[in-house]
Amino acid sequence: MCQTRTVAGPTHVPTSIVASARRIGASRWIEEQLFEILGTWVQSTPQAEAKIVFARLSRHAAWRAAQWSAIQSEIEAFDAAVTTLPASPDVAELCDGLRAAVSAAERVEALRSLVLPALAESYAAHERLLDLASGGPARRTLARVRLDLALDQADLDALGDEPDDEARGFVERLGTLCHAATDLTASSD
């Protein structure tokens, strides 16, 4: 028997649907943040190769956000404005920390070693929680976005530069926030 609780919609919504709606909203939120952050980096990164990769990754984050938005529109019981939120204050702080990256090396290494792997793991955790019978649309979306993230990871890896001491220090500090966030799309409540 499913547990039920009331959440910004009809009464007695199964908890699994509530949790999935929150994860979908948190996924959209973080992808929108990545789109914005990467787009800003395109403008402020002088290195052509990194700029090209950031532009591509920004478009991919926008595409993934649109995929989550489409799923949200199918969940009539929930208002997207209510569920499109960071999964936790730690996730919002992680995005703020990511915005603080100054050099291309800091930006590439933060994405390559922290943010994209954590996001991929969060999506894998979401997929493991889905019910086979009712999780079809989210499951298909997760398969597509996880493949897209893997391609983004390959693009970052292809840049191949070893991070300098400054980039390693930045990523270490950001890593504390990333580890505090644990799951970038799971609500902390």
mmCIF file of C-alpha atoms in Angstrom:
data_model
loop_
_atom_site.group_PDB
_atom_site.id
_atom_site.type_symbol
_atom_site.label_atom_id
_atom_site.label_comp_id
_atom_site.label_asym_id
_atom_site.label_seq_id
_atom_site.Cartn_x
_atom_site.Cartn_y
_atom_site.Cartn_z
ATOM 1 C CA MET A 1 0.000 0.000 0.000
ATOM 2 C CA CYS A 2 1.325 3.478 -0.940
ATOM 3 C CA GLN A 3 1.791 6.117 1.701
ATOM 4 C CA THR A 4 -0.144 9.282 0.963
ATOM 5 C CA ARG A 5 0.229 12.934 1.861
ATOM 6 C CA THR A 6 -1.089 16.265 0.623
ATOM 7 C CA VAL A 7 1.248 18.368 -1.501
ATOM 8 C CA ALA A 8 0.325 21.461 -3.561
ATOM 9 C CA GLY A 9 -2.359 19.642 -5.467
ATOM 10 C CA PRO A 10 -5.104 17.118 -4.886
ATOM 11 C CA THR A 11 -5.343 15.287 -1.592
ATOM 12 C CA HIS A 12 -4.086 11.733 -1.141
ATOM 13 C CA VAL A 13 -1.460 11.732 -3.864
ATOM 14 C CA PRO A 14 0.800 8.658 -3.568
ATOM 15 C CA THR A 15 4.171 9.585 -2.057
ATOM 16 C CA SER A 16 6.034 7.985 -4.976
ATOM 17 C CA ILE A 17 4.335 10.421 -7.375
ATOM 18 C CA VAL A 18 5.039 13.342 -5.048
ATOM 19 C CA ALA A 19 8.704 12.348 -4.747
ATOM 20 C CA SER A 20 9.022 11.899 -8.508
ATOM 21 C CA ALA A 21 7.353 15.272 -9.184
ATOM 22 C CA ARG A 22 9.783 16.940 -6.797
ATOM 23 C CA ARG A 23 12.754 15.198 -8.414
ATOM 24 C CA ILE A 24 11.541 16.236 -11.860
ATOM 25 C CA GLY A 25 11.141 19.832 -10.687
ATOM 26 C CA ALA A 26 14.584 19.796 -9.041
ATOM 27 C CA SER A 27 16.057 18.315 -12.232
ATOM 28 C CA ARG A 28 14.538 21.098 -14.294
ATOM 29 C CA TRP A 29 15.790 23.680 -11.796
ATOM 30 C CA ILE A 30 19.405 22.518 -11.829
ATOM 31 C CA GLU A 31 19.451 22.164 -15.627
ATOM 32 C CA GLU A 32 18.116 25.734 -15.945
ATOM 33 C CA GLN A 33 20.874 26.880 -13.589
ATOM 34 C CA LEU A 34 23.517 25.054 -15.639
ATOM 35 C CA PHE A 35 22.141 26.600 -18.848
ATOM 36 C CA GLU A 36 22.462 30.063 -17.312
ATOM 37 C CA ILE A 37 25.890 29.484 -15.744
ATOM 38 C CA LEU A 38 27.373 27.925 -18.879
ATOM 39 C CA GLY A 39 25.901 30.647 -21.062
ATOM 40 C CA THR A 40 27.564 33.268 -18.886
ATOM 41 C CA TRP A 41 30.840 31.367 -19.109
ATOM 42 C CA VAL A 42 30.670 31.389 -22.915
ATOM 43 C CA GLN A 43 30.766 35.182 -22.754
ATOM 44 C CA SER A 44 33.577 35.394 -20.196
ATOM 45 C CA THR A 45 35.917 32.551 -21.203
ATOM 46 C CA PRO A 46 38.753 33.652 -23.507
ATOM 47 C CA GLN A 47 39.944 30.142 -24.480
ATOM 48 C CA ALA A 48 38.216 29.174 -27.739
ATOM 49 C CA GLU A 49 38.072 25.409 -27.117
ATOM 50 C CA ALA A 50 36.531 25.801 -23.664
ATOM 51 C CA LYS A 51 34.135 28.473 -24.964
ATOM 52 C CA ILE A 52 32.898 26.087 -27.686
ATOM 53 C CA VAL A 53 32.397 23.264 -25.176
ATOM 54 C CA PHE A 54 30.585 25.569 -22.719
ATOM 55 C CA ALA A 55 28.275 26.744 -25.521
ATOM 56 C CA ARG A 56 27.459 23.150 -26.453
ATOM 57 C CA LEU A 57 26.913 22.134 -22.833
ATOM 58 C CA SER A 58 24.712 25.180 -22.260
ATOM 59 C CA ARG A 59 22.459 24.162 -25.171
ATOM 60 C CA HIS A 60 22.360 20.604 -23.820
ATOM 61 C CA ALA A 61 21.348 21.819 -20.345
ATOM 62 C CA ALA A 62 18.551 23.866 -21.943
ATOM 63 C CA TRP A 63 17.404 20.779 -23.851
ATOM 64 C CA ARG A 64 17.409 18.675 -20.683
ATOM 65 C CA ALA A 65 15.456 21.392 -18.818
ATOM 66 C CA ALA A 66 12.890 21.343 -21.647
ATOM 67 C CA GLN A 67 12.594 17.557 -21.331
ATOM 68 C CA TRP A 68 11.829 17.913 -17.627
ATOM 69 C CA SER A 69 9.369 20.730 -18.361
ATOM 70 C CA ALA A 70 7.517 18.468 -20.782
ATOM 71 C CA ILE A 71 7.206 15.778 -18.105
ATOM 72 C CA GLN A 72 5.996 18.384 -15.602
ATOM 73 C CA SER A 73 3.219 19.393 -17.992
ATOM 74 C CA GLU A 74 2.019 15.774 -17.980
ATOM 75 C CA ILE A 75 1.689 15.762 -14.180
ATOM 76 C CA GLU A 76 -1.479 17.821 -13.950
ATOM 77 C CA ALA A 77 -1.674 17.496 -10.169
ATOM 78 C CA PHE A 78 1.358 19.719 -9.651
ATOM 79 C CA ASP A 79 2.083 23.324 -10.473
ATOM 80 C CA ALA A 80 5.520 23.542 -12.136
ATOM 81 C CA ALA A 81 6.164 26.817 -10.304
ATOM 82 C CA VAL A 82 5.726 24.988 -6.999
ATOM 83 C CA THR A 83 7.926 22.004 -7.874
ATOM 84 C CA THR A 84 10.683 23.718 -9.933
ATOM 85 C CA LEU A 85 12.944 24.387 -6.977
ATOM 86 C CA PRO A 86 16.413 23.353 -5.860
ATOM 87 C CA ALA A 87 16.377 19.953 -4.182
ATOM 88 C CA SER A 88 17.940 21.509 -1.086
ATOM 89 C CA PRO A 89 19.655 24.694 0.073
ATOM 90 C CA ASP A 90 22.965 22.841 -0.447
ATOM 91 C CA VAL A 91 22.188 22.414 -4.166
ATOM 92 C CA ALA A 92 21.422 26.135 -4.505
ATOM 93 C CA GLU A 93 24.694 26.897 -2.694
ATOM 94 C CA LEU A 94 26.551 24.523 -5.027
ATOM 95 C CA CYS A 95 25.222 26.448 -8.044
ATOM 96 C CA ASP A 96 26.244 29.729 -6.430
ATOM 97 C CA GLY A 97 29.700 28.275 -5.849
ATOM 98 C CA LEU A 98 29.898 27.148 -9.462
ATOM 99 C CA ARG A 99 29.065 30.685 -10.612
ATOM 100 C CA ALA A 100 32.149 31.872 -8.705
ATOM 101 C CA ALA A 101 34.533 29.913 -10.958
ATOM 102 C CA VAL A 102 36.797 32.400 -12.699
ATOM 103 C CA SER A 103 39.257 30.503 -14.874
ATOM 104 C CA ALA A 104 38.469 28.064 -17.650
ATOM 105 C CA ALA A 105 40.478 25.432 -15.740
ATOM 106 C CA GLU A 106 38.286 25.875 -12.628
ATOM 107 C CA ARG A 107 35.137 25.717 -14.712
ATOM 108 C CA VAL A 108 36.125 22.632 -16.711
ATOM 109 C CA GLU A 109 37.383 20.742 -13.679
ATOM 110 C CA ALA A 110 34.330 21.601 -11.550
ATOM 111 C CA LEU A 111 32.019 20.291 -14.254
ATOM 112 C CA ARG A 112 34.186 17.310 -15.174
ATOM 113 C CA SER A 113 34.995 16.000 -11.715
ATOM 114 C CA LEU A 114 32.063 17.145 -9.575
ATOM 115 C CA VAL A 115 28.896 18.517 -11.098
ATOM 116 C CA LEU A 116 28.252 16.246 -14.081
ATOM 117 C CA PRO A 117 29.147 13.021 -12.213
ATOM 118 C CA ALA A 118 26.929 14.064 -9.272
ATOM 119 C CA LEU A 119 24.068 14.906 -11.625
ATOM 120 C CA ALA A 120 24.462 11.594 -13.470
ATOM 121 C CA GLU A 121 24.344 9.730 -10.146
ATOM 122 C CA SER A 122 21.259 11.698 -9.087
ATOM 123 C CA TYR A 123 19.516 10.722 -12.318
ATOM 124 C CA ALA A 124 20.532 7.085 -11.830
ATOM 125 C CA ALA A 125 19.089 7.191 -8.287
ATOM 126 C CA HIS A 126 15.840 8.647 -9.640
ATOM 127 C CA GLU A 127 15.629 5.899 -12.242
ATOM 128 C CA ARG A 128 16.090 3.217 -9.562
ATOM 129 C CA LEU A 129 13.125 4.645 -7.642
ATOM 130 C CA LEU A 130 10.677 4.644 -10.534
ATOM 131 C CA ASP A 131 7.831 2.204 -10.676
ATOM 132 C CA LEU A 132 7.896 0.184 -13.909
ATOM 133 C CA ALA A 133 4.162 0.613 -14.412
ATOM 134 C CA SER A 134 3.801 4.346 -13.810
ATOM 135 C CA GLY A 135 7.309 5.687 -14.417
ATOM 136 C CA GLY A 136 7.399 5.282 -18.209
ATOM 137 C CA PRO A 137 7.690 8.929 -19.320
ATOM 138 C CA ALA A 138 10.198 9.793 -16.595
ATOM 139 C CA ARG A 139 12.168 6.597 -17.274
ATOM 140 C CA ARG A 140 12.433 7.415 -21.000
ATOM 141 C CA THR A 141 13.443 11.000 -20.227
ATOM 142 C CA LEU A 142 16.058 9.803 -17.747
ATOM 143 C CA ALA A 143 17.549 7.479 -20.367
ATOM 144 C CA ARG A 144 17.879 10.367 -22.830
ATOM 145 C CA VAL A 145 19.268 12.897 -20.354
ATOM 146 C CA ARG A 146 21.751 10.397 -18.904
ATOM 147 C CA LEU A 147 23.079 9.702 -22.422
ATOM 148 C CA ASP A 148 23.304 13.450 -23.053
ATOM 149 C CA LEU A 149 25.245 13.932 -19.797
ATOM 150 C CA ALA A 150 27.650 11.144 -20.790
ATOM 151 C CA LEU A 151 28.314 12.941 -24.080
ATOM 152 C CA ASP A 152 28.887 16.196 -22.194
ATOM 153 C CA GLN A 153 31.323 14.414 -19.899
ATOM 154 C CA ALA A 154 33.195 13.107 -22.971
ATOM 155 C CA ASP A 155 33.392 16.650 -24.390
ATOM 156 C CA LEU A 156 34.927 17.909 -21.138
ATOM 157 C CA ASP A 157 37.321 14.957 -20.969
ATOM 158 C CA ALA A 158 38.409 15.681 -24.546
ATOM 159 C CA LEU A 159 39.665 19.105 -23.450
ATOM 160 C CA GLY A 160 42.287 17.010 -21.672
ATOM 161 C CA ASP A 161 43.987 19.732 -19.673
ATOM 162 C CA GLU A 162 45.298 18.808 -16.242
ATOM 163 C CA PRO A 163 43.922 21.262 -13.688
ATOM 164 C CA ASP A 164 46.428 23.691 -12.193
ATOM 165 C CA ASP A 165 46.791 24.189 -8.422
ATOM 166 C CA GLU A 166 44.303 27.045 -8.416
ATOM 167 C CA ALA A 167 41.674 24.941 -10.217
ATOM 168 C CA ARG A 168 42.306 21.979 -7.896
ATOM 169 C CA GLY A 169 41.848 24.271 -4.871
ATOM 170 C CA PHE A 170 38.613 25.698 -6.265
ATOM 171 C CA VAL A 171 37.254 22.214 -7.012
ATOM 172 C CA GLU A 172 38.217 21.016 -3.538
ATOM 173 C CA ARG A 173 36.266 23.881 -1.946
ATOM 174 C CA LEU A 174 33.336 23.318 -4.301
ATOM 175 C CA GLY A 175 33.526 19.592 -3.583
ATOM 176 C CA THR A 176 32.572 20.272 0.024
ATOM 177 C CA LEU A 177 29.334 21.835 -1.207
ATOM 178 C CA CYS A 178 28.776 19.052 -3.713
ATOM 179 C CA HIS A 179 29.186 16.360 -1.057
ATOM 180 C CA ALA A 180 26.846 18.247 1.284
ATOM 181 C CA ALA A 181 24.230 18.259 -1.485
ATOM 182 C CA THR A 182 24.666 14.468 -1.928
ATOM 183 C CA ASP A 183 21.786 13.966 -4.373
ATOM 184 C CA LEU A 184 21.258 16.981 -6.630
ATOM 185 C CA THR A 185 17.649 16.135 -7.459
ATOM 186 C CA ALA A 186 16.274 14.529 -4.250
ATOM 187 C CA SER A 187 14.317 16.797 -1.961
ATOM 188 C CA SER A 188 15.764 17.032 1.519
ATOM 189 C CA ASP A 189 12.352 17.083 3.232
#
